[in-house]
mmCIF file of C-alpha atoms in Angstrom:
data_model
loop_
_atom_site.group_PDB
_atom_site.id
_atom_site.type_symbol
_atom_site.label_atom_id
_atom_site.label_comp_id
_atom_site.label_asym_id
_atom_site.label_seq_id
_atom_site.Cartn_x
_atom_site.Cartn_y
_atom_site.Cartn_z
ATOM 1 C CA GLN I 1 7.568 -11.927 15.122
ATOM 2 C CA VAL I 2 6.609 -10.284 11.869
ATOM 3 C CA GLN I 3 5.211 -6.773 11.942
ATOM 4 C CA LEU I 4 4.171 -4.314 9.276
ATOM 5 C CA VAL I 5 3.524 -0.870 10.675
ATOM 6 C CA GLU I 6 1.826 1.781 8.570
ATOM 7 C CA SER I 7 2.151 5.462 9.337
ATOM 8 C CA GLY I 8 1.540 8.814 7.695
ATOM 9 C CA GLY I 9 -2.226 8.867 7.577
ATOM 10 C CA GLY I 10 -4.305 11.807 8.699
ATOM 11 C CA LEU I 11 -6.747 14.504 7.688
ATOM 12 C CA VAL I 12 -6.026 16.423 4.500
ATOM 13 C CA GLN I 13 -7.990 18.819 2.321
ATOM 14 C CA PRO I 14 -9.034 17.850 -1.203
ATOM 15 C CA GLY I 15 -6.140 18.368 -3.555
ATOM 16 C CA GLY I 16 -3.610 17.769 -0.812
ATOM 17 C CA SER I 17 -0.944 15.111 -0.416
ATOM 18 C CA LEU I 18 0.094 12.461 2.071
ATOM 19 C CA ARG I 19 2.881 9.900 2.116
ATOM 20 C CA LEU I 20 2.194 6.612 3.805
ATOM 21 C CA SER I 21 4.986 4.397 5.071
ATOM 22 C CA CYS I 22 4.992 0.666 5.725
ATOM 23 C CA ALA I 23 7.889 -0.407 7.930
ATOM 24 C CA ALA I 24 8.596 -4.127 8.200
ATOM 25 C CA SER I 25 10.323 -6.072 10.938
ATOM 26 C CA GLY I 26 10.881 -9.796 11.285
ATOM 27 C CA ILE I 27 11.067 -10.301 7.513
ATOM 28 C CA ILE I 28 13.405 -9.130 4.757
ATOM 29 C CA LEU I 29 11.351 -7.182 2.267
ATOM 30 C CA ASP I 30 13.752 -7.998 -0.584
ATOM 31 C CA TYR I 31 11.784 -11.226 -1.036
ATOM 32 C CA TYR I 32 8.332 -9.672 -0.849
ATOM 33 C CA ALA I 33 6.073 -7.811 -3.202
ATOM 34 C CA ILE I 34 4.194 -4.988 -1.471
ATOM 35 C CA VAL I 35 0.544 -4.207 -2.066
ATOM 36 C CA TRP I 36 -1.386 -1.252 -0.695
ATOM 37 C CA PHE I 37 -5.091 -1.800 -0.074
ATOM 38 C CA ARG I 38 -7.794 0.494 1.214
ATOM 39 C CA GLN I 39 -11.217 -0.014 2.685
ATOM 40 C CA ALA I 40 -13.837 2.680 3.070
ATOM 41 C CA PRO I 41 -16.835 2.271 5.402
ATOM 42 C CA GLY I 42 -19.459 0.063 3.818
ATOM 43 C CA LYS I 43 -17.259 -0.796 0.851
ATOM 44 C CA GLU I 44 -15.180 -3.788 -0.117
ATOM 45 C CA ARG I 45 -11.431 -3.728 0.299
ATOM 46 C CA GLU I 46 -9.710 -2.444 -2.832
ATOM 47 C CA GLY I 47 -6.160 -3.015 -3.985
ATOM 48 C CA VAL I 48 -4.739 0.318 -5.119
ATOM 49 C CA ALA I 49 -1.061 -0.228 -5.922
ATOM 50 C CA CYS I 50 1.656 -2.849 -5.880
ATOM 51 C CA ILE I 51 5.411 -3.026 -6.365
ATOM 52 C CA SER I 52 7.504 -6.083 -7.049
ATOM 53 C CA ASN I 53 10.219 -7.289 -4.701
ATOM 54 C CA SER I 54 12.932 -5.639 -6.782
ATOM 55 C CA GLY I 55 10.934 -2.500 -7.476
ATOM 56 C CA GLY I 56 11.082 -3.145 -11.206
ATOM 57 C CA MET I 57 7.335 -3.522 -11.641
ATOM 58 C CA THR I 58 4.537 -1.357 -10.333
ATOM 59 C CA TYR I 59 0.820 -1.463 -10.987
ATOM 60 C CA TYR I 60 -2.015 0.877 -10.070
ATOM 61 C CA ALA I 61 -5.771 0.697 -9.911
ATOM 62 C CA ASP I 62 -7.457 3.005 -12.392
ATOM 63 C CA SER I 63 -8.929 4.997 -9.519
ATOM 64 C CA VAL I 64 -5.476 6.191 -8.386
ATOM 65 C CA LYS I 65 -3.382 6.030 -11.545
ATOM 66 C CA GLY I 66 -1.509 9.257 -12.138
ATOM 67 C CA ARG I 67 -2.077 10.464 -8.567
ATOM 68 C CA PHE I 68 -0.477 7.791 -6.373
ATOM 69 C CA THR I 69 3.079 6.484 -6.526
ATOM 70 C CA ILE I 70 4.303 3.348 -4.803
ATOM 71 C CA ALA I 71 7.964 2.980 -3.905
ATOM 72 C CA ARG I 72 10.223 0.945 -1.676
ATOM 73 C CA ASP I 73 13.589 1.190 0.021
ATOM 74 C CA ASN I 74 14.760 -2.333 0.733
ATOM 75 C CA ALA I 75 17.765 -1.028 2.642
ATOM 76 C CA LYS I 76 15.316 0.496 5.113
ATOM 77 C CA ASN I 77 12.909 -2.455 4.892
ATOM 78 C CA THR I 78 10.172 0.064 4.160
ATOM 79 C CA ALA I 79 7.623 0.747 1.438
ATOM 80 C CA TYR I 80 5.793 3.962 0.669
ATOM 81 C CA LEU I 81 2.657 5.260 -0.974
ATOM 82 C CA GLN I 82 2.820 8.863 -2.119
ATOM 83 C CA MET I 83 -0.708 10.183 -2.584
ATOM 84 C CA ASN I 84 -1.234 13.438 -4.460
ATOM 85 C CA SER I 85 -4.326 15.294 -5.655
ATOM 86 C CA LEU I 86 -6.359 13.565 -2.990
ATOM 87 C CA LYS I 87 -10.117 13.395 -3.348
ATOM 88 C CA PRO I 88 -12.854 12.801 -0.764
ATOM 89 C CA GLU I 89 -13.418 9.374 -2.305
ATOM 90 C CA ASP I 90 -9.861 8.417 -1.287
ATOM 91 C CA THR I 91 -11.012 8.447 2.337
ATOM 92 C CA ALA I 92 -10.393 4.976 3.762
ATOM 93 C CA VAL I 93 -8.230 2.899 6.042
ATOM 94 C CA TYR I 94 -5.072 2.053 4.110
ATOM 95 C CA TYR I 95 -3.277 -1.236 4.673
ATOM 96 C CA CYS I 96 0.006 -2.558 3.391
ATOM 97 C CA LEU I 97 0.551 -6.210 2.653
ATOM 98 C CA ALA I 98 3.810 -8.063 2.104
ATOM 99 C CA HIS I 99 3.514 -11.057 -0.208
ATOM 100 C CA LEU I 100 6.356 -13.574 -0.381
ATOM 101 C CA ARG I 101 7.038 -13.414 -4.095
ATOM 102 C CA GLY I 102 10.485 -13.148 -5.588
ATOM 103 C CA ASP I 103 9.629 -13.338 -9.297
ATOM 104 C CA GLY I 104 9.793 -9.627 -9.991
ATOM 105 C CA ARG I 105 6.042 -9.261 -10.452
ATOM 106 C CA CYS I 106 3.063 -8.118 -8.408
ATOM 107 C CA THR I 107 -0.714 -7.876 -8.535
ATOM 108 C CA ILE I 108 -3.255 -5.821 -6.584
ATOM 109 C CA THR I 109 -5.391 -8.842 -5.731
ATOM 110 C CA THR I 110 -5.275 -10.368 -2.263
ATOM 111 C CA PRO I 111 -2.895 -13.324 -2.074
ATOM 112 C CA GLN I 112 -4.270 -16.298 -0.172
ATOM 113 C CA ALA I 113 -1.021 -17.388 1.438
ATOM 114 C CA ALA I 114 2.498 -16.278 2.332
ATOM 115 C CA ARG I 115 1.388 -12.791 3.238
ATOM 116 C CA TYR I 116 1.514 -10.398 6.148
ATOM 117 C CA TRP I 117 -0.838 -7.477 6.822
ATOM 118 C CA GLY I 118 -0.269 -4.199 8.572
ATOM 119 C CA GLN I 119 -2.757 -2.781 11.056
ATOM 120 C CA GLY I 120 -3.893 0.078 8.824
ATOM 121 C CA THR I 121 -3.767 3.852 8.893
ATOM 122 C CA GLN I 122 -6.732 6.201 8.450
ATOM 123 C CA VAL I 123 -6.737 8.686 5.596
ATOM 124 C CA THR I 124 -9.497 11.284 5.590
ATOM 125 C CA VAL I 125 -9.881 13.756 2.747
ATOM 126 C CA SER I 126 -12.263 16.526 3.676
ATOM 127 C CA SER I 127 -12.574 20.277 3.667
#
């Protein structure tokens, strides 16, 4: 059974930081690109960052570029999203997705097949 479990969400003040984790079981992440998505109430789901299976390529949405950093530790079968300089507009449920893709590339669009979703973790940025 494949599981992706996100953790690390919570309530943080504007300007603060959080690190989200995405721990995988039942699959070997070496063969998967990882994409972080978020969805705020009343808004469409947005891809914010991705990292290729090898870690050699990363890509960020303009809304988070320079503030968020995606990383992975294949030995731990885990991916991360370091979020700094958080803003109220970053408030959302954050999801990780593993996409079976071993070509060393990634995109922040939603793949239609060969993917697994996590259950999401709430991030709230508020004073």
